Tab-separated table of C-alpha atoms and ligand atoms in Angstrom:
chain	number	residue	atom	x	y	z
A	1	UNK	CA	0.000	0.000	0.000
A	2	UNK	CA	1.462	3.407	-0.930
A	3	UNK	CA	1.578	6.012	1.833
A	4	UNK	CA	-1.427	8.363	1.402
A	5	UNK	CA	-0.425	11.950	0.634
A	6	UNK	CA	-2.782	14.911	0.906
A	7	UNK	CA	-1.450	17.982	-0.882
A	8	UNK	CA	-2.556	21.489	0.133
A	9	UNK	CA	-1.440	24.193	-2.290
A	10	UNK	CA	-2.404	27.821	-2.661
A	11	UNK	CA	-1.222	31.406	-2.311
A	12	UNK	CA	0.144	32.841	0.923
A	13	UNK	CA	-2.548	33.882	3.374
A	14	UNK	CA	-5.159	31.445	2.054
A	15	UNK	CA	-5.012	29.618	5.382
A	16	UNK	CA	-3.324	26.527	3.962
A	17	UNK	CA	-0.580	26.482	6.606
A	18	UNK	CA	-3.070	26.347	9.471
A	19	UNK	CA	-5.277	23.903	7.570
A	20	UNK	CA	-2.361	21.552	6.840
A	21	UNK	CA	-1.163	21.681	10.445
A	22	UNK	CA	-4.652	21.039	11.853
A	23	UNK	CA	-5.230	18.152	9.445
A	24	UNK	CA	-1.866	16.540	10.203
A	25	UNK	CA	-2.538	16.714	13.939
A	26	UNK	CA	-6.088	15.432	13.593
A	27	UNK	CA	-5.099	12.523	11.335
A	28	UNK	CA	-1.823	11.737	13.122
A	29	UNK	CA	-0.022	12.131	9.764
A	30	UNK	CA	3.363	13.740	9.077
A	31	UNK	CA	3.487	17.363	7.943
A	32	UNK	CA	5.695	18.886	5.269
A	33	UNK	CA	5.880	22.693	5.367
A	34	UNK	CA	7.692	23.088	2.044
A	35	UNK	CA	7.729	26.906	2.267
A	36	UNK	CA	9.960	26.512	5.330
A	37	UNK	CA	12.531	24.658	3.184
A	38	UNK	CA	12.744	27.558	0.717
A	39	UNK	CA	12.961	29.995	3.615
A	40	UNK	CA	15.826	27.979	5.127
A	41	UNK	CA	17.743	27.887	1.823
A	42	UNK	CA	17.480	31.701	1.810
A	43	UNK	CA	18.572	32.027	5.440
A	44	UNK	CA	21.567	29.714	4.960
A	45	UNK	CA	22.552	31.608	1.794
A	46	UNK	CA	22.665	34.881	3.730
A	47	UNK	CA	24.602	33.202	6.561
A	48	UNK	CA	27.163	31.733	4.136
A	49	UNK	CA	27.374	34.820	1.919
A	50	UNK	CA	25.954	33.035	-1.150
A	51	UNK	CA	24.406	35.520	-3.577
A	52	UNK	CA	20.689	35.293	-4.474
A	53	UNK	CA	21.683	35.211	-8.150
A	54	UNK	CA	24.047	32.264	-7.689
A	55	UNK	CA	21.797	29.358	-8.768
A	56	UNK	CA	24.551	26.730	-8.421
A	57	UNK	CA	25.534	27.923	-4.944
A	58	UNK	CA	21.892	28.010	-3.810
A	59	UNK	CA	21.221	24.544	-5.265
A	60	UNK	CA	24.224	23.168	-3.342
A	61	UNK	CA	22.667	24.495	-0.120
A	62	UNK	CA	19.270	22.979	-1.055
A	63	UNK	CA	20.842	19.561	-1.667
A	64	UNK	CA	22.604	19.389	1.691
A	65	UNK	CA	20.095	20.592	4.265
A	66	UNK	CA	19.973	18.745	7.584
A	67	UNK	CA	16.469	19.658	8.720
A	68	UNK	CA	14.135	18.304	11.336
A	69	UNK	CA	10.664	19.460	12.315
A	70	UNK	CA	10.006	18.480	15.932
A	71	UNK	CA	6.526	17.101	16.656
A	72	UNK	CA	4.284	20.030	17.583
A	73	UNK	CA	1.912	20.358	20.519
A	74	UNK	CA	-1.732	20.669	19.426
A	75	UNK	CA	-2.402	24.117	17.966
A	76	UNK	CA	1.275	25.055	17.847
A	77	UNK	CA	3.626	25.019	14.874
A	78	UNK	CA	6.520	22.539	14.906
A	79	UNK	CA	9.979	23.798	15.856
A	80	UNK	CA	12.446	23.815	12.957
A	81	UNK	CA	15.932	22.449	13.618
A	82	UNK	CA	18.773	23.124	11.190
A	83	UNK	CA	21.718	20.817	12.016
A	84	UNK	CA	20.228	20.619	15.517
A	85	UNK	CA	19.921	24.411	15.960
A	86	UNK	CA	16.430	25.845	16.608
A	87	UNK	CA	15.796	28.440	13.891
A	88	UNK	CA	11.974	28.544	14.186
A	89	UNK	CA	11.582	32.272	14.700
A	90	UNK	CA	13.943	33.151	11.819
A	91	UNK	CA	12.042	30.781	9.537
A	92	UNK	CA	8.716	32.497	10.266
A	93	UNK	CA	9.983	36.058	9.797
A	94	UNK	CA	8.812	38.326	6.944
A	95	UNK	CA	12.456	38.595	5.909
A	96	UNK	CA	12.850	34.875	5.290
A	97	UNK	CA	9.603	34.918	3.251
A	98	UNK	CA	11.273	37.412	0.984
A	99	UNK	CA	14.457	35.284	0.788
A	100	UNK	CA	12.306	32.256	-0.084
A	101	UNK	CA	10.617	34.058	-2.958
A	102	UNK	CA	14.077	34.922	-4.353
A	103	UNK	CA	15.539	31.405	-4.194
A	104	UNK	CA	12.307	29.627	-5.275
A	105	UNK	CA	12.601	30.935	-8.862
A	106	UNK	CA	15.546	28.626	-9.669
A	107	UNK	CA	14.863	25.171	-11.097
A	108	UNK	CA	18.144	23.807	-9.658
A	109	UNK	CA	17.017	24.885	-6.173
A	110	UNK	CA	13.577	23.320	-6.701
A	111	UNK	CA	15.010	20.027	-7.944
A	112	UNK	CA	17.626	20.114	-5.178
A	113	UNK	CA	14.767	20.023	-2.652
A	114	UNK	CA	12.754	17.250	-4.345
A	115	UNK	CA	14.316	14.217	-2.653
A	116	UNK	CA	14.169	15.879	0.763
A	117	UNK	CA	10.470	16.692	0.280
A	118	UNK	CA	9.528	13.229	-1.011
A	119	UNK	CA	11.289	11.671	1.972
A	120	UNK	CA	8.564	13.116	4.209
A	121	UNK	CA	6.027	10.651	2.772
A	122	UNK	CA	6.062	8.044	5.534
A	123	UNK	CA	3.349	5.876	7.111
A	124	UNK	CA	0.687	6.480	8.223
A	125	UNK	CA	0.414	9.462	5.816
A	126	UNK	CA	1.569	12.932	4.868
A	127	UNK	CA	-0.030	16.349	4.603
A	128	UNK	CA	2.147	18.411	2.244
A	129	UNK	CA	1.727	22.184	2.289
A	130	UNK	CA	3.113	24.427	-0.460
A	131	UNK	CA	2.673	25.792	-3.952
A	132	UNK	CA	3.634	22.859	-6.177
A	133	UNK	CA	2.911	19.837	-3.982
A	134	UNK	CA	0.151	18.559	-6.300
A	135	UNK	CA	1.679	19.693	-9.598
A	136	UNK	CA	5.348	18.649	-9.185
A	137	UNK	CA	6.349	17.007	-5.920
A	138	UNK	CA	3.537	14.503	-5.220
A	139	UNK	CA	1.860	14.178	-8.611
A	140	UNK	CA	0.237	10.836	-7.651
A	141	UNK	CA	-1.350	12.130	-4.431
A	142	UNK	CA	-4.855	10.665	-4.032
A	143	UNK	CA	-6.288	13.992	-2.792
A	144	UNK	CA	-5.097	17.430	-3.870
A	145	UNK	CA	-6.548	20.615	-2.425
A	146	UNK	CA	-6.027	24.079	-3.884
A	147	UNK	CA	-7.037	26.649	-1.298
A	148	UNK	CA	-7.650	30.260	-2.315
A	149	UNK	CA	-9.157	33.403	-0.823
A	150	UNK	CA	-9.484	36.949	-2.174
A	151	UNK	CA	-6.358	39.132	-1.917
A	152	UNK	CA	-8.297	41.526	0.370
A	153	UNK	CA	-9.276	38.726	2.730
A	154	UNK	CA	-5.711	37.390	2.828
A	155	UNK	CA	-4.278	40.852	3.520
A	156	UNK	CA	-6.735	41.302	6.371
A	157	UNK	CA	-5.823	37.936	7.920
A	158	UNK	CA	-2.114	38.695	7.654
A	159	UNK	CA	-2.724	42.148	9.158
A	160	UNK	CA	-4.424	40.620	12.204
A	161	UNK	CA	-1.629	38.047	12.639
A	162	UNK	CA	1.067	40.728	12.582
A	163	UNK	CA	-0.856	43.050	14.920
A	164	UNK	CA	-1.227	40.111	17.326
A	165	UNK	CA	2.550	39.657	17.173
A	166	UNK	CA	2.907	43.324	18.184
A	167	UNK	CA	4.288	44.472	14.818
A	168	UNK	CA	3.255	47.803	13.297
A	169	UNK	CA	1.831	47.230	9.815
A	170	UNK	CA	-0.097	49.004	7.101
A	171	UNK	CA	-3.046	47.176	5.544
A	172	UNK	CA	-2.783	48.869	2.134
A	173	UNK	CA	0.936	48.027	1.921
A	174	UNK	CA	0.223	44.402	2.861
A	175	UNK	CA	-2.438	44.142	0.146
A	176	UNK	CA	-0.063	45.571	-2.427
A	177	UNK	CA	2.631	43.140	-1.308
A	178	UNK	CA	0.248	40.157	-1.587
A	179	UNK	CA	-0.822	41.196	-5.097
A	180	UNK	CA	2.788	41.543	-6.216
A	181	UNK	CA	3.771	38.204	-4.684
A	182	UNK	CA	0.760	36.486	-6.338
A	183	UNK	CA	1.767	37.905	-9.667
A	184	UNK	CA	5.391	36.826	-9.250
A	185	UNK	CA	4.402	33.339	-8.028
A	186	UNK	CA	1.808	32.709	-10.764
A	187	UNK	CA	3.720	34.183	-13.698
A	188	UNK	CA	7.171	32.728	-13.068
A	189	UNK	CA	8.482	30.343	-15.714
A	190	UNK	CA	9.527	27.664	-13.205
A	191	UNK	CA	6.790	25.917	-11.176
A	192	UNK	CA	4.207	28.713	-11.386
A	193	UNK	CA	1.455	28.693	-8.777
A	194	UNK	CA	-1.544	26.929	-10.347
A	195	UNK	CA	-3.920	24.161	-9.291
A	196	UNK	CA	-3.134	20.625	-10.466
A	197	UNK	CA	-5.643	19.503	-13.111
A	198	UNK	CA	-7.057	16.987	-10.613
A	199	UNK	CA	-7.086	19.349	-7.595
A	200	UNK	CA	-10.240	20.237	-5.658
A	201	UNK	CA	-10.556	24.031	-5.438
A	202	UNK	CA	-11.743	25.494	-2.146
A	203	UNK	CA	-12.311	29.250	-1.857
A	204	UNK	CA	-12.034	30.156	1.813
A	205	UNK	CA	-13.052	33.837	1.438
A	206	UNK	CA	-16.458	33.185	2.973
A	207	UNK	CA	-15.593	30.056	4.975
A	208	UNK	CA	-14.140	29.821	8.463
A	209	UNK	CA	-11.321	27.436	9.420
A	210	UNK	CA	-13.682	24.794	10.784
A	211	UNK	CA	-15.774	24.768	7.598
A	212	UNK	CA	-12.695	24.333	5.394
A	213	UNK	CA	-11.358	21.601	7.691
A	214	UNK	CA	-14.697	19.707	7.606
A	215	UNK	CA	-14.824	19.980	3.815
A	216	UNK	CA	-11.409	18.287	3.509
A	217	UNK	CA	-12.283	15.589	6.057
A	218	UNK	CA	-15.407	14.842	3.998
A	219	UNK	CA	-13.292	14.566	0.823
A	220	UNK	CA	-10.814	12.231	2.554
A	221	UNK	CA	-13.748	10.005	3.601
A	222	UNK	CA	-15.318	10.066	0.145
A	223	UNK	CA	-12.020	8.838	-1.284
A	224	UNK	CA	-11.674	6.180	1.425
A	225	UNK	CA	-8.403	7.680	2.643
A	226	UNK	CA	-9.594	7.703	6.246
B	1	DC	O1	4.372	29.404	2.097
B	1	DC	P1	5.513	30.337	2.420
B	1	DC	O2	5.048	31.757	2.691
B	1	DC	O3	6.395	29.826	3.514
B	1	DC	O4	6.410	30.411	1.075
B	1	DC	C1	7.503	31.278	0.966
B	1	DC	C2	7.919	31.433	-0.498
B	1	DC	O5	8.413	30.188	-0.998
B	1	DC	C3	6.841	31.912	-1.458
B	1	DC	O6	7.321	33.039	-2.197
B	1	DC	C4	6.630	30.782	-2.431
B	1	DC	C5	7.806	29.879	-2.244
B	1	DC	N1	7.416	28.466	-2.246
B	1	DC	C6	7.524	27.775	-3.427
B	1	DC	O7	7.899	28.349	-4.445
B	1	DC	N2	7.194	26.446	-3.459
B	1	DC	C7	6.742	25.815	-2.361
B	1	DC	N3	6.432	24.533	-2.427
B	1	DC	C8	6.607	26.525	-1.143
B	1	DC	C9	6.952	27.858	-1.119
């Protein structure tokens, strides 16, 4: 029996990170936060002085990452360990999101991370969160979700998150940033953000977290995956 993989792709702020984490905890399945891997490649590049235009140098970093996600407590994100060092707060910073978007455009970086990502598919199952989980990394996954929400809704959610963290932010600037990032992610030549042809689209603009979660659980049941 192959290990069941549930892919959750979509733009930033669609709620896919929280959805994937909640599903993994509920199902007792492993979780792959693939965005974190791109963020870490960016962080290591800065640490080692590798330029963001140096595709070969960045790919070498991607191919040699020693990463562990510690099991999370319910409702909390997993800690991220790089060669045993806890880098969780750096990984979740706005800065590393920017680094990730710079390194993610290179095909050598993307292919350098493939084996690492596929290695997360272990029994009893995997929830894989990202942009290209259903289109490139786990093309045979028996259930693929593409989660979207309007740019306005995503900006508002992000705004609330940052305010809760005590950061001073501007809603209009966040919206502009989200629109630009969407454009860059969906128009790039390598692995553009798009739903897999066999993905189920869920628009979370008018749905709360629980409703989205229940929808996916229902789909998993319908496909006899749980
Ligand atoms: O989901 P996130 O915010 O952690 O992603 C950070 C960046 O990494 C974002 O610009 C898109 C990119 N990314 C990607 O290209 N492919 C993935 N599977 C995950 C993230």
